[in-house]
Coordinates of C-alpha atoms and ligand atoms in Angstrom, one line a residue:
M1 CA 29.2 5.9 -13.0
S2 CA 26.0 7.1 -14.5
S3 CA 23.6 8.4 -11.6
H4 CA 20.9 6.6 -13.6
R5 CA 22.3 3.3 -12.4
E6 CA 21.6 4.0 -9.0
L7 CA 18.4 1.9 -8.6
I8 CA 16.0 1.8 -5.8
P9 CA 15.2 -0.7 -4.6
A10 CA 18.7 -2.1 -5.1
P11 CA 18.9 -5.0 -7.6
R12 CA 20.4 -8.5 -6.9
N13 CA 23.0 -8.1 -9.4
L14 CA 24.3 -5.1 -11.7
V15 CA 27.2 -5.3 -13.8
A16 CA 27.9 -1.9 -15.6
G17 CA 29.6 -1.6 -19.0
S18 CA 30.9 1.8 -20.5
G19 CA 28.7 2.0 -23.6
E20 CA 25.1 2.9 -23.8
V21 CA 21.8 2.3 -25.9
R22 CA 20.4 5.4 -27.3
L23 CA 16.6 5.4 -28.0
T24 CA 15.7 7.4 -31.1
A25 CA 12.8 8.1 -33.4
H26 CA 13.7 4.7 -34.9
S27 CA 13.6 2.8 -31.8
R28 CA 11.1 -0.2 -31.7
L29 CA 9.5 -1.8 -29.0
Y30 CA 8.9 -5.7 -29.2
A31 CA 6.8 -7.7 -26.7
D32 CA 6.1 -11.4 -26.7
T33 CA 2.7 -12.9 -26.9
G34 CA 1.5 -12.5 -23.4
L35 CA 3.4 -9.1 -22.4
E36 CA 1.2 -6.8 -24.4
G37 CA 0.0 -5.4 -21.3
V38 CA 3.5 -4.4 -20.1
G39 CA 4.4 -3.4 -23.8
H40 CA 1.4 -1.1 -23.6
W41 CA 2.3 0.3 -20.2
L42 CA 6.1 0.9 -21.3
R43 CA 5.2 2.5 -24.7
T44 CA 2.8 4.7 -23.0
V45 CA 4.8 6.1 -20.5
L46 CA 8.0 6.4 -22.6
R47 CA 6.2 8.0 -25.3
Q48 CA 4.6 10.6 -22.8
A49 CA 8.1 11.3 -21.3
T50 CA 10.4 11.1 -24.6
G51 CA 8.1 12.0 -27.5
L52 CA 9.6 9.1 -29.2
P53 CA 7.1 6.7 -31.2
L54 CA 8.5 3.3 -30.1
R55 CA 6.7 1.7 -32.7
E56 CA 5.6 -2.0 -32.3
V57 CA 7.4 -4.8 -34.1
R58 CA 6.9 -8.2 -34.2
E59 CA 10.4 -9.7 -33.8
F60 CA 13.1 -8.3 -31.5
G61 CA 16.4 -7.7 -33.3
D62 CA 14.9 -8.3 -36.7
P63 CA 17.2 -6.2 -39.0
D64 CA 14.5 -5.8 -41.6
D65 CA 12.5 -3.8 -38.8
T66 CA 15.2 -1.4 -38.0
E67 CA 14.8 0.6 -41.1
G68 CA 18.3 0.5 -42.1
D69 CA 19.3 2.2 -38.6
P70 CA 23.0 0.8 -38.3
E71 CA 22.6 0.6 -34.6
Y72 CA 19.7 -1.5 -33.5
D73 CA 18.4 0.2 -30.6
G74 CA 15.0 -1.3 -29.8
I75 CA 13.4 -2.5 -26.7
G76 CA 12.5 -6.1 -26.4
L77 CA 10.2 -7.7 -23.8
R78 CA 10.5 -11.6 -23.4
L79 CA 9.3 -14.3 -21.2
D80 CA 12.0 -16.9 -20.1
P81 CA 10.4 -19.8 -18.2
G82 CA 13.8 -20.5 -16.6
L83 CA 13.2 -17.2 -14.2
G84 CA 11.2 -17.1 -11.1
P85 CA 7.7 -15.5 -11.4
E86 CA 8.7 -11.9 -10.4
E87 CA 12.6 -12.4 -11.6
Y88 CA 13.8 -10.4 -14.6
R89 CA 16.9 -10.0 -16.4
L90 CA 17.6 -6.7 -18.1
V91 CA 20.5 -6.4 -20.6
S92 CA 21.4 -3.1 -22.1
D93 CA 24.0 -3.5 -24.9
P94 CA 25.0 -1.1 -27.7
S95 CA 25.1 -4.0 -30.2
S96 CA 21.6 -5.3 -29.7
G97 CA 19.5 -2.9 -27.7
V98 CA 17.6 -3.3 -24.4
L99 CA 16.3 -6.6 -23.7
I100 CA 14.1 -7.6 -20.8
E101 CA 13.2 -11.1 -19.9
G102 CA 11.0 -12.1 -17.0
G103 CA 9.7 -15.4 -15.5
S104 CA 6.1 -13.8 -16.0
A105 CA 4.5 -10.4 -17.2
A106 CA 5.1 -9.4 -13.5
G107 CA 8.8 -10.0 -13.7
V108 CA 9.1 -8.0 -17.2
F109 CA 7.0 -5.3 -15.4
W110 CA 9.5 -5.0 -12.8
G111 CA 12.3 -4.9 -15.2
A112 CA 10.5 -2.3 -17.2
Q113 CA 10.3 -0.3 -14.0
T114 CA 14.2 -0.6 -13.8
L115 CA 14.5 0.4 -17.4
R116 CA 12.6 3.6 -16.5
Q117 CA 15.1 4.5 -13.7
L118 CA 17.8 3.8 -16.2
L119 CA 16.7 6.5 -18.3
G120 CA 17.0 9.3 -15.9
P121 CA 14.4 11.4 -14.0
D122 CA 12.8 12.8 -17.2
A123 CA 11.5 9.3 -18.0
Y124 CA 9.2 10.0 -15.2
R125 CA 7.6 13.2 -16.9
R126 CA 4.3 13.1 -18.6
A127 CA 5.5 15.2 -21.5
P128 CA 9.0 15.8 -22.9
V129 CA 10.7 18.8 -21.5
R130 CA 13.6 18.9 -24.0
R131 CA 12.9 18.0 -27.7
D132 CA 16.5 17.8 -28.6
R133 CA 17.9 15.8 -25.6
I134 CA 19.6 12.3 -26.0
W135 CA 17.9 9.4 -24.5
A136 CA 20.4 6.8 -23.4
V137 CA 20.4 3.4 -21.5
P138 CA 23.7 2.9 -19.7
Q139 CA 25.3 -0.5 -20.8
V140 CA 24.2 -2.8 -18.0
T141 CA 23.3 -6.4 -17.1
V142 CA 20.8 -6.4 -14.2
E143 CA 19.7 -9.8 -12.7
D144 CA 17.1 -9.1 -10.0
G145 CA 14.0 -10.7 -8.4
P146 CA 12.2 -9.7 -5.0
R147 CA 12.9 -11.0 -1.5
F148 CA 9.2 -11.1 -0.6
R149 CA 6.0 -11.9 -2.6
W150 CA 4.0 -9.4 -0.4
R151 CA 5.4 -5.8 -0.5
G152 CA 2.4 -3.9 0.6
L153 CA 1.2 -0.5 1.3
M154 CA -1.9 0.2 3.3
L155 CA -3.6 3.5 2.7
D156 CA -6.3 4.5 5.1
V157 CA -8.8 6.4 3.0
A158 CA -11.4 6.4 5.7
R159 CA -9.8 8.9 8.2
H160 CA -9.3 11.3 5.3
F161 CA -10.8 10.4 2.1
M162 CA -8.5 10.3 -1.1
P163 CA -10.1 10.9 -4.4
K164 CA -9.9 8.2 -7.0
E165 CA -7.1 10.2 -8.8
G166 CA -5.0 10.3 -5.9
V167 CA -5.3 6.5 -5.5
L168 CA -4.5 5.9 -9.0
R169 CA -1.2 8.0 -8.5
Y170 CA -0.3 6.0 -5.5
L171 CA -0.6 2.9 -7.5
D172 CA 1.8 4.5 -10.1
L173 CA 4.2 5.3 -7.1
M174 CA 4.0 1.9 -5.7
A175 CA 4.7 0.2 -9.0
A176 CA 7.8 2.7 -9.6
H177 CA 9.1 1.2 -6.1
K178 CA 8.4 -2.5 -7.0
L179 CA 5.6 -2.8 -4.4
N180 CA 2.8 -5.1 -5.3
V181 CA 0.1 -5.2 -2.7
F182 CA -2.5 -2.4 -2.0
H183 CA -4.1 -2.7 1.2
F184 CA -7.2 -0.6 0.9
H185 CA -8.6 0.6 4.2
L186 CA -12.0 1.3 3.1
T187 CA -14.1 1.7 6.2
D188 CA -13.8 3.0 9.7
D189 CA -15.5 4.9 12.5
Q190 CA -14.9 8.2 10.6
G191 CA -16.2 7.1 7.1
W192 CA -17.3 4.2 4.8
R193 CA -15.7 4.7 1.4
V194 CA -17.1 1.9 -0.8
E195 CA -20.6 1.8 -2.6
I196 CA -22.6 -1.2 -1.5
E197 CA -25.6 -1.2 -4.0
R198 CA -28.0 -3.1 -1.4
Y199 CA -27.3 -0.6 1.6
P200 CA -27.2 2.8 0.0
K201 CA -27.0 4.5 3.5
L202 CA -23.5 3.1 4.0
T203 CA -22.3 5.8 1.6
E204 CA -25.2 8.4 1.6
T205 CA -25.1 8.9 5.4
G206 CA -21.6 6.8 6.2
S207 CA -19.5 8.7 4.0
W208 CA -19.6 12.2 5.5
R209 CA -19.0 13.6 8.8
A210 CA -19.9 17.0 10.0
R211 CA -16.5 17.9 11.5
T212 CA -13.1 16.5 12.1
K213 CA -10.5 16.6 15.0
F214 CA -7.5 18.5 14.2
G215 CA -4.4 17.1 15.6
H216 CA -4.0 14.2 18.1
R217 CA -7.0 13.0 20.0
A218 CA -6.4 15.2 23.0
S219 CA -6.4 18.3 20.8
P220 CA -8.7 21.0 21.5
L221 CA -8.8 22.1 17.7
W222 CA -11.6 21.1 15.3
E223 CA -12.3 21.7 11.7
E224 CA -15.8 22.8 11.4
K225 CA -16.5 21.6 8.0
P226 CA -18.0 18.4 6.4
H227 CA -15.4 16.0 5.0
G228 CA -16.0 12.7 3.2
G229 CA -16.5 11.1 -0.3
F230 CA -16.6 7.4 -1.5
Y231 CA -15.8 5.4 -4.4
T232 CA -18.6 4.2 -6.7
Q233 CA -18.4 0.4 -7.7
D234 CA -17.2 1.5 -11.1
D235 CA -14.7 3.7 -9.5
I236 CA -13.4 0.3 -7.5
R237 CA -13.4 -1.5 -10.7
E238 CA -11.2 1.0 -12.3
I239 CA -8.8 1.1 -9.5
V240 CA -8.6 -2.7 -9.3
A241 CA -8.1 -2.9 -12.9
Y242 CA -5.3 -0.2 -13.0
A243 CA -3.5 -2.0 -10.2
A244 CA -3.8 -5.2 -12.1
E245 CA -2.1 -3.5 -15.1
R246 CA 0.8 -2.6 -12.9
H247 CA 0.9 -6.1 -11.5
I248 CA -0.5 -4.8 -7.9
S249 CA -3.0 -7.0 -6.1
V250 CA -5.7 -4.9 -4.0
V251 CA -6.7 -6.3 -0.5
P252 CA -9.9 -4.6 0.4
E253 CA -10.5 -3.9 4.4
I254 CA -13.8 -3.8 5.6
D255 CA -13.4 -3.4 9.4
V256 CA -15.4 -5.6 11.7
P257 CA -16.6 -5.8 14.4
G258 CA -14.9 -2.6 15.8
H259 CA -14.2 0.4 13.8
S260 CA -17.7 0.5 12.5
Q261 CA -19.4 3.6 13.7
A262 CA -19.7 5.0 10.4
A263 CA -21.9 1.7 9.4
I264 CA -23.8 2.1 12.5
A265 CA -24.5 5.8 11.8
A266 CA -26.0 4.5 8.6
Y267 CA -27.9 1.8 9.8
P268 CA -28.6 2.0 13.5
E269 CA -29.7 -1.4 13.9
L270 CA -26.1 -2.7 13.4
G271 CA -25.1 -1.3 16.8
N272 CA -25.9 -2.3 20.5
T273 CA -29.3 -0.9 20.7
D274 CA -30.1 -2.4 24.0
V275 CA -27.3 -0.2 25.4
I276 CA -27.4 3.0 23.8
D277 CA -29.6 4.8 21.3
T278 CA -27.7 4.2 18.2
T279 CA -30.3 6.4 16.0
S280 CA -28.5 9.6 17.5
L281 CA -25.2 8.3 16.6
A282 CA -23.3 10.2 13.6
V283 CA -20.1 9.6 11.7
W284 CA -17.3 10.1 14.2
G285 CA -15.1 13.2 13.8
D286 CA -12.7 12.4 16.6
W287 CA -9.6 9.9 16.6
G288 CA -9.1 7.0 18.8
I289 CA -10.9 3.9 19.6
S290 CA -14.8 4.4 19.5
H291 CA -16.9 2.3 22.0
N292 CA -19.5 2.0 19.3
V293 CA -19.1 -1.5 17.8
L294 CA -21.2 -3.9 16.0
A295 CA -23.9 -5.9 17.8
P296 CA -22.9 -9.6 17.7
T297 CA -26.3 -10.7 16.2
D298 CA -27.6 -12.8 13.3
N299 CA -28.7 -9.6 11.8
T300 CA -25.5 -8.1 11.6
L301 CA -23.7 -11.2 10.4
R302 CA -26.4 -11.4 7.4
F303 CA -25.8 -7.7 6.8
Y304 CA -22.0 -8.2 6.5
E305 CA -22.3 -10.9 4.5
G306 CA -24.3 -8.9 1.9
V307 CA -21.3 -6.1 2.0
F308 CA -18.8 -9.0 1.5
E309 CA -20.7 -10.5 -1.4
E310 CA -20.4 -7.2 -3.1
V311 CA -16.8 -6.9 -2.1
L312 CA -15.9 -10.3 -3.6
G313 CA -17.6 -9.4 -6.9
L314 CA -15.4 -6.2 -6.8
F315 CA -12.0 -7.6 -5.6
P316 CA -10.9 -10.8 -7.4
G317 CA -7.9 -11.3 -5.2
E318 CA -6.9 -14.1 -2.8
F319 CA -7.3 -12.0 0.5
I320 CA -10.0 -10.1 2.0
H321 CA -9.1 -8.0 4.9
I322 CA -11.7 -8.0 7.9
G323 CA -9.8 -5.6 10.3
G324 CA -10.5 -7.1 13.7
D325 CA -8.2 -4.7 15.6
E326 CA -9.2 -2.7 18.6
C327 CA -12.7 -3.7 19.2
A328 CA -14.0 -2.0 22.4
K329 CA -15.8 -4.3 24.9
E330 CA -17.8 -2.0 26.9
Q331 CA -20.9 -2.1 25.0
W332 CA -20.7 -6.0 24.8
R333 CA -20.2 -6.2 28.4
A334 CA -23.3 -4.1 29.3
S335 CA -25.6 -5.8 26.5
P336 CA -28.1 -8.4 27.4
T337 CA -28.0 -9.6 23.9
A338 CA -24.3 -9.9 23.7
Q339 CA -24.0 -11.5 26.9
A340 CA -26.8 -14.2 26.0
R341 CA -25.0 -15.0 23.0
I342 CA -21.8 -15.5 25.0
R343 CA -23.8 -18.1 27.3
E344 CA -25.8 -19.7 24.3
L345 CA -22.4 -20.5 22.5
G346 CA -20.3 -21.2 25.4
L347 CA -18.0 -18.5 24.4
G348 CA -16.6 -17.6 27.8
D349 CA -16.3 -13.8 27.7
E350 CA -16.4 -10.8 25.3
D351 CA -12.9 -11.9 23.7
G352 CA -14.4 -15.1 22.9
L353 CA -17.5 -13.3 21.3
Q354 CA -14.9 -11.3 19.1
A355 CA -13.1 -14.6 18.1
W356 CA -16.6 -15.9 17.3
F357 CA -17.4 -13.0 15.2
V358 CA -14.1 -13.3 13.2
R359 CA -14.4 -17.0 12.7
H360 CA -17.7 -16.5 11.1
F361 CA -16.2 -14.7 8.4
D362 CA -13.1 -16.9 8.2
T363 CA -15.5 -19.7 7.4
W364 CA -17.6 -17.8 5.2
L365 CA -14.7 -16.5 3.0
T366 CA -13.1 -19.9 3.0
A367 CA -16.2 -21.5 1.5
R368 CA -16.1 -18.8 -1.2
G369 CA -12.5 -19.5 -2.3
R370 CA -10.9 -16.5 -0.5
R371 CA -8.4 -16.1 2.4
L372 CA -9.1 -14.1 5.3
V373 CA -6.5 -11.7 6.8
G374 CA -6.8 -9.6 9.6
W375 CA -5.0 -7.3 12.2
D376 CA -3.2 -9.6 14.9
E377 CA -5.9 -9.6 17.5
I378 CA -7.7 -12.0 15.4
L379 CA -5.3 -14.5 16.6
E380 CA -6.9 -14.4 20.0
G381 CA -9.8 -16.9 19.2
G382 CA -8.4 -19.7 16.9
L383 CA -8.5 -19.4 12.9
A384 CA -8.9 -21.5 10.1
P385 CA -5.5 -22.7 8.6
G386 CA -5.7 -20.4 5.5
A387 CA -6.2 -17.3 7.5
A388 CA -3.4 -14.8 7.4
V389 CA -2.4 -12.1 9.9
S390 CA -1.2 -8.6 9.7
S391 CA 1.3 -8.3 12.8
W392 CA 1.0 -4.6 13.6
R393 CA 1.5 -4.5 17.5
G394 CA 5.1 -5.3 17.2
Y395 CA 6.6 -8.6 16.1
A396 CA 4.9 -10.7 18.6
G397 CA 1.5 -11.7 16.7
G398 CA 3.6 -12.4 13.5
I399 CA 5.8 -14.8 15.6
T400 CA 3.0 -16.6 17.2
A401 CA 1.0 -16.8 13.9
A402 CA 4.0 -18.1 12.1
R403 CA 4.6 -20.8 14.7
A404 CA 0.7 -21.7 14.5
G405 CA 1.4 -22.2 11.0
H406 CA -0.4 -19.0 9.6
D407 CA 1.0 -16.6 7.0
V408 CA 2.1 -13.5 8.1
V409 CA 2.6 -9.8 6.7
M410 CA 5.0 -7.9 9.1
C411 CA 3.9 -4.5 9.7
P412 CA 4.7 -3.5 13.1
E413 CA 3.9 0.0 14.3
Q414 CA 7.2 0.5 15.8
Q415 CA 9.0 0.3 12.4
V416 CA 6.8 0.8 9.6
Y417 CA 3.7 3.1 10.6
L418 CA 4.6 5.9 8.2
D419 CA 2.1 8.5 9.9
H420 CA 4.7 8.6 12.8
R421 CA 7.0 11.4 12.6
Q422 CA 10.3 11.0 10.6
H423 CA 12.4 13.6 12.6
G424 CA 12.8 14.7 16.3
G425 CA 13.1 18.1 15.4
P426 CA 10.2 21.0 16.2
D427 CA 9.6 21.3 12.5
E428 CA 7.9 17.9 11.8
P429 CA 4.4 19.0 10.8
V430 CA 2.6 15.9 12.1
P431 CA 4.8 14.9 15.3
I432 CA 2.7 11.7 15.9
G433 CA 4.3 8.7 17.5
Y434 CA 7.8 7.2 17.5
V435 CA 10.4 8.9 15.6
R436 CA 11.3 6.8 12.6
T437 CA 13.8 8.3 10.3
L438 CA 14.6 7.0 6.9
E439 CA 17.7 5.2 8.3
D440 CA 15.3 3.5 10.9
V441 CA 13.1 2.2 8.1
F442 CA 16.2 1.1 6.0
R443 CA 17.2 -0.8 8.7
F444 CA 13.7 -2.7 9.4
E445 CA 13.9 -6.4 9.3
P446 CA 10.7 -8.1 8.6
V447 CA 11.9 -11.5 9.7
P448 CA 12.5 -11.7 13.5
P449 CA 15.4 -14.0 14.6
E450 CA 13.1 -15.9 16.9
L451 CA 11.6 -17.4 13.8
G452 CA 13.5 -20.6 12.4
P453 CA 13.7 -21.1 8.6
E454 CA 10.4 -23.1 8.6
E455 CA 8.5 -20.7 10.4
A456 CA 10.0 -18.1 8.6
R457 CA 8.6 -19.3 5.3
H458 CA 5.3 -18.1 6.9
V459 CA 6.4 -14.5 6.4
L460 CA 4.8 -13.6 3.1
G461 CA 6.4 -10.1 3.5
T462 CA 6.0 -6.8 4.8
Q463 CA 3.9 -3.6 4.7
A464 CA 4.1 -0.1 5.2
N465 CA 1.0 1.5 6.8
L466 CA -0.2 5.1 6.4
W467 CA -3.0 6.1 8.7
T468 CA -4.5 9.3 7.8
E469 CA -6.0 10.9 10.8
A470 CA -3.4 13.9 10.4
M471 CA -3.2 13.7 6.5
E472 CA -5.9 15.7 5.1
D473 CA -4.7 15.6 1.6
T474 CA -2.4 14.1 -0.9
G475 CA 0.3 16.6 0.0
R476 CA 0.5 15.4 3.7
V477 CA 0.4 11.8 2.6
D478 CA 3.3 12.4 0.2
Y479 CA 5.2 14.1 3.2
Q480 CA 4.8 11.2 5.4
A481 CA 5.3 8.3 2.9
F482 CA 8.3 9.6 1.3
P483 CA 11.3 9.3 1.2
R484 CA 10.6 6.7 3.8
L485 CA 8.7 4.2 1.4
A486 CA 11.9 4.2 -0.9
A487 CA 13.7 2.6 2.0
F488 CA 10.8 0.3 2.8
A489 CA 10.8 -0.9 -0.8
E490 CA 14.3 -1.7 -0.5
V491 CA 13.6 -3.7 2.6
A492 CA 10.7 -5.5 0.7
W493 CA 12.4 -6.1 -2.5
S494 CA 16.2 -6.5 -1.9
A495 CA 18.2 -8.9 -0.2
L496 CA 19.8 -6.7 2.5
P497 CA 22.2 -8.0 4.9
A498 CA 21.5 -8.0 8.7
P499 CA 20.2 -4.3 9.8
A500 CA 23.6 -3.2 11.4
E501 CA 25.5 -4.3 8.4
R502 CA 23.3 -2.5 5.7
D503 CA 25.1 0.3 3.9
F504 CA 23.1 3.4 4.8
A505 CA 25.5 5.6 3.2
G506 CA 25.3 3.8 0.0
F507 CA 21.4 4.0 0.0
E508 CA 21.7 7.9 0.7
R509 CA 23.9 8.2 -2.4
R510 CA 21.3 6.3 -4.3
M511 CA 18.8 8.4 -2.7
T512 CA 20.3 11.6 -4.4
A513 CA 19.5 10.2 -7.9
H514 CA 16.2 8.8 -6.6
Y515 CA 15.0 12.3 -5.4
G516 CA 15.4 13.5 -9.1
R517 CA 12.9 10.8 -9.8
L518 CA 10.5 11.9 -7.0
D519 CA 10.8 15.5 -8.2
A520 CA 10.0 14.5 -11.9
L521 CA 6.8 12.4 -10.4
G522 CA 5.7 15.5 -8.5
V523 CA 6.1 13.8 -4.8
G524 CA 6.0 16.1 -2.2
Y525 CA 8.8 14.3 0.0
R526 CA 10.4 15.2 3.1
P527 CA 13.9 16.8 2.0
P528 CA 16.9 15.6 3.8
S529 CA 17.4 19.2 5.1
G530 CA 13.7 19.2 6.7
P531 CA 10.6 20.1 5.7
R532 CA 10.0 23.0 3.3
P533 CA 8.3 26.1 4.8
W534 CA 4.8 25.2 3.4
Q535 CA 5.2 21.5 4.7
R536 CA 5.5 22.8 8.3
R537 CA 2.5 23.2 10.5
P538 CA 3.4 24.9 13.9
G539 CA 0.9 24.2 16.6
V540 CA -0.4 20.8 15.7
L541 CA -0.3 18.4 18.3
G542 CA 0.8 15.1 18.0
R543 CA -0.5 11.8 19.5
P544 CA 1.6 10.3 22.3
I545 CA 2.2 6.6 22.2
E546 CA 3.4 4.8 25.6
G547 CA 7.1 4.2 25.3
A548 CA 7.9 6.7 22.6
P549 CA 9.6 9.9 23.3
P550 CA 7.6 12.7 24.4
N551 CA 6.1 14.8 21.8
V552 CA 6.9 18.3 20.8
Ligands
ACM601 C1 -4.3 -0.6 13.8 O1 -3.2 0.1 13.7 N1 -5.2 -0.5 14.5 C2 -4.1 -1.8 13.0

């Protein structure tokens, strides 16, 4: 069997024949009305990789368009309303070419990604490497569709900024793995990364820090150089449009009321000025949970409504993430203003105050036709029915949320935090948290057995999270993300059996083919034999997590 048929994520059904469809200089590409975007994408990537013209034709299988080529070998893209929105059927037949039919443009696009895998690793290159090579699609019928509608990746660009080109590249990598939600963690204590026109200091001041902790938060090491950067509004528009071309929606995260020190450094009046002198606060260079959180005042609410107004203009998707995690309460306990607000509104305590803060933006977003999503701490105060929860502190938050009728994205840190180390050995360059191997991720099950079928319908899907405290550049991100993101993609897309019954040996065999694709894409993954010498980083301290094995 051709290794090119070793698809990742695994399709629902694949029937292989013994023939092949050759793509040649005569091969044409046909796209139905409504599929111009997918056609443009597919022609662009295949032209780059193959050098073949793949001219556009008006009809698929029209013999007049084949210029007498005896073997019609075109690619056709068609809509089939009988298929579900993200479902596709790919038939590669020596007598009729390659036909990809989908229930929507997204379905056809996922089918086009499968076609690229079937063509072999060189189909991922940006220019042809062998002019004389034969491009062949093995004879197959693939019927496929996703298990979950939310197949997410979160990228933290606040702890370490990833320049726009890197973000676009990650969108391409997501698309190649049929992932479709990009959770863009844009603000945190350590940096504010999105231009907000009415508050220019958020990026002028809030996007740079003077120095950065190297290693986990107890590490004595500092990198004494400024770090930062931000995306202009046009950069964001470009990223969102680029994602949309790849059928990926972007969920922006503006983290409130904790994880806000960069915003307070830019606009000191946002902080608890009756507790500390916020005018001396800088963008944080350390890791962990900062005590410097937003003051629960009307001024803060109006300020962030202004931020969210611009965010809504930039991000057209259904969901807006408001963070809501790890809000330290010390300053609110000490603040007469915060305490007065708790009394006035009968909120009980600081947890009630946090819930009030989240509910304000829940109502505000709902009134504007959007849905709030937040980390599972937001469950602690009562939410509008449309609000959704990112369950990160294990499954518990997700179970509670689903039982209360809220939609859930399962992203437990014990399973799918890809910043955690992927091997127990001493060579792991960033030895943080739990050891979570490729096999562990492959055996991750997003729907816990505690949920009945009705409750489980609230699990929109799952998401892998990449926090970047210890990933200062794209190479480090690649190492942490891959190959585990390929296993995660299979969990999110494929209808796998129960964890213990999953065929990891089979997955590893398919990964042998997939490493070739990742190599052609230039992904700096962790090889199965361990990190390459330049990927090691002796002496960097990891971050201990309670209950996890001790760090090296
Ligand atoms: C989180 O990891 N604080 C969501």
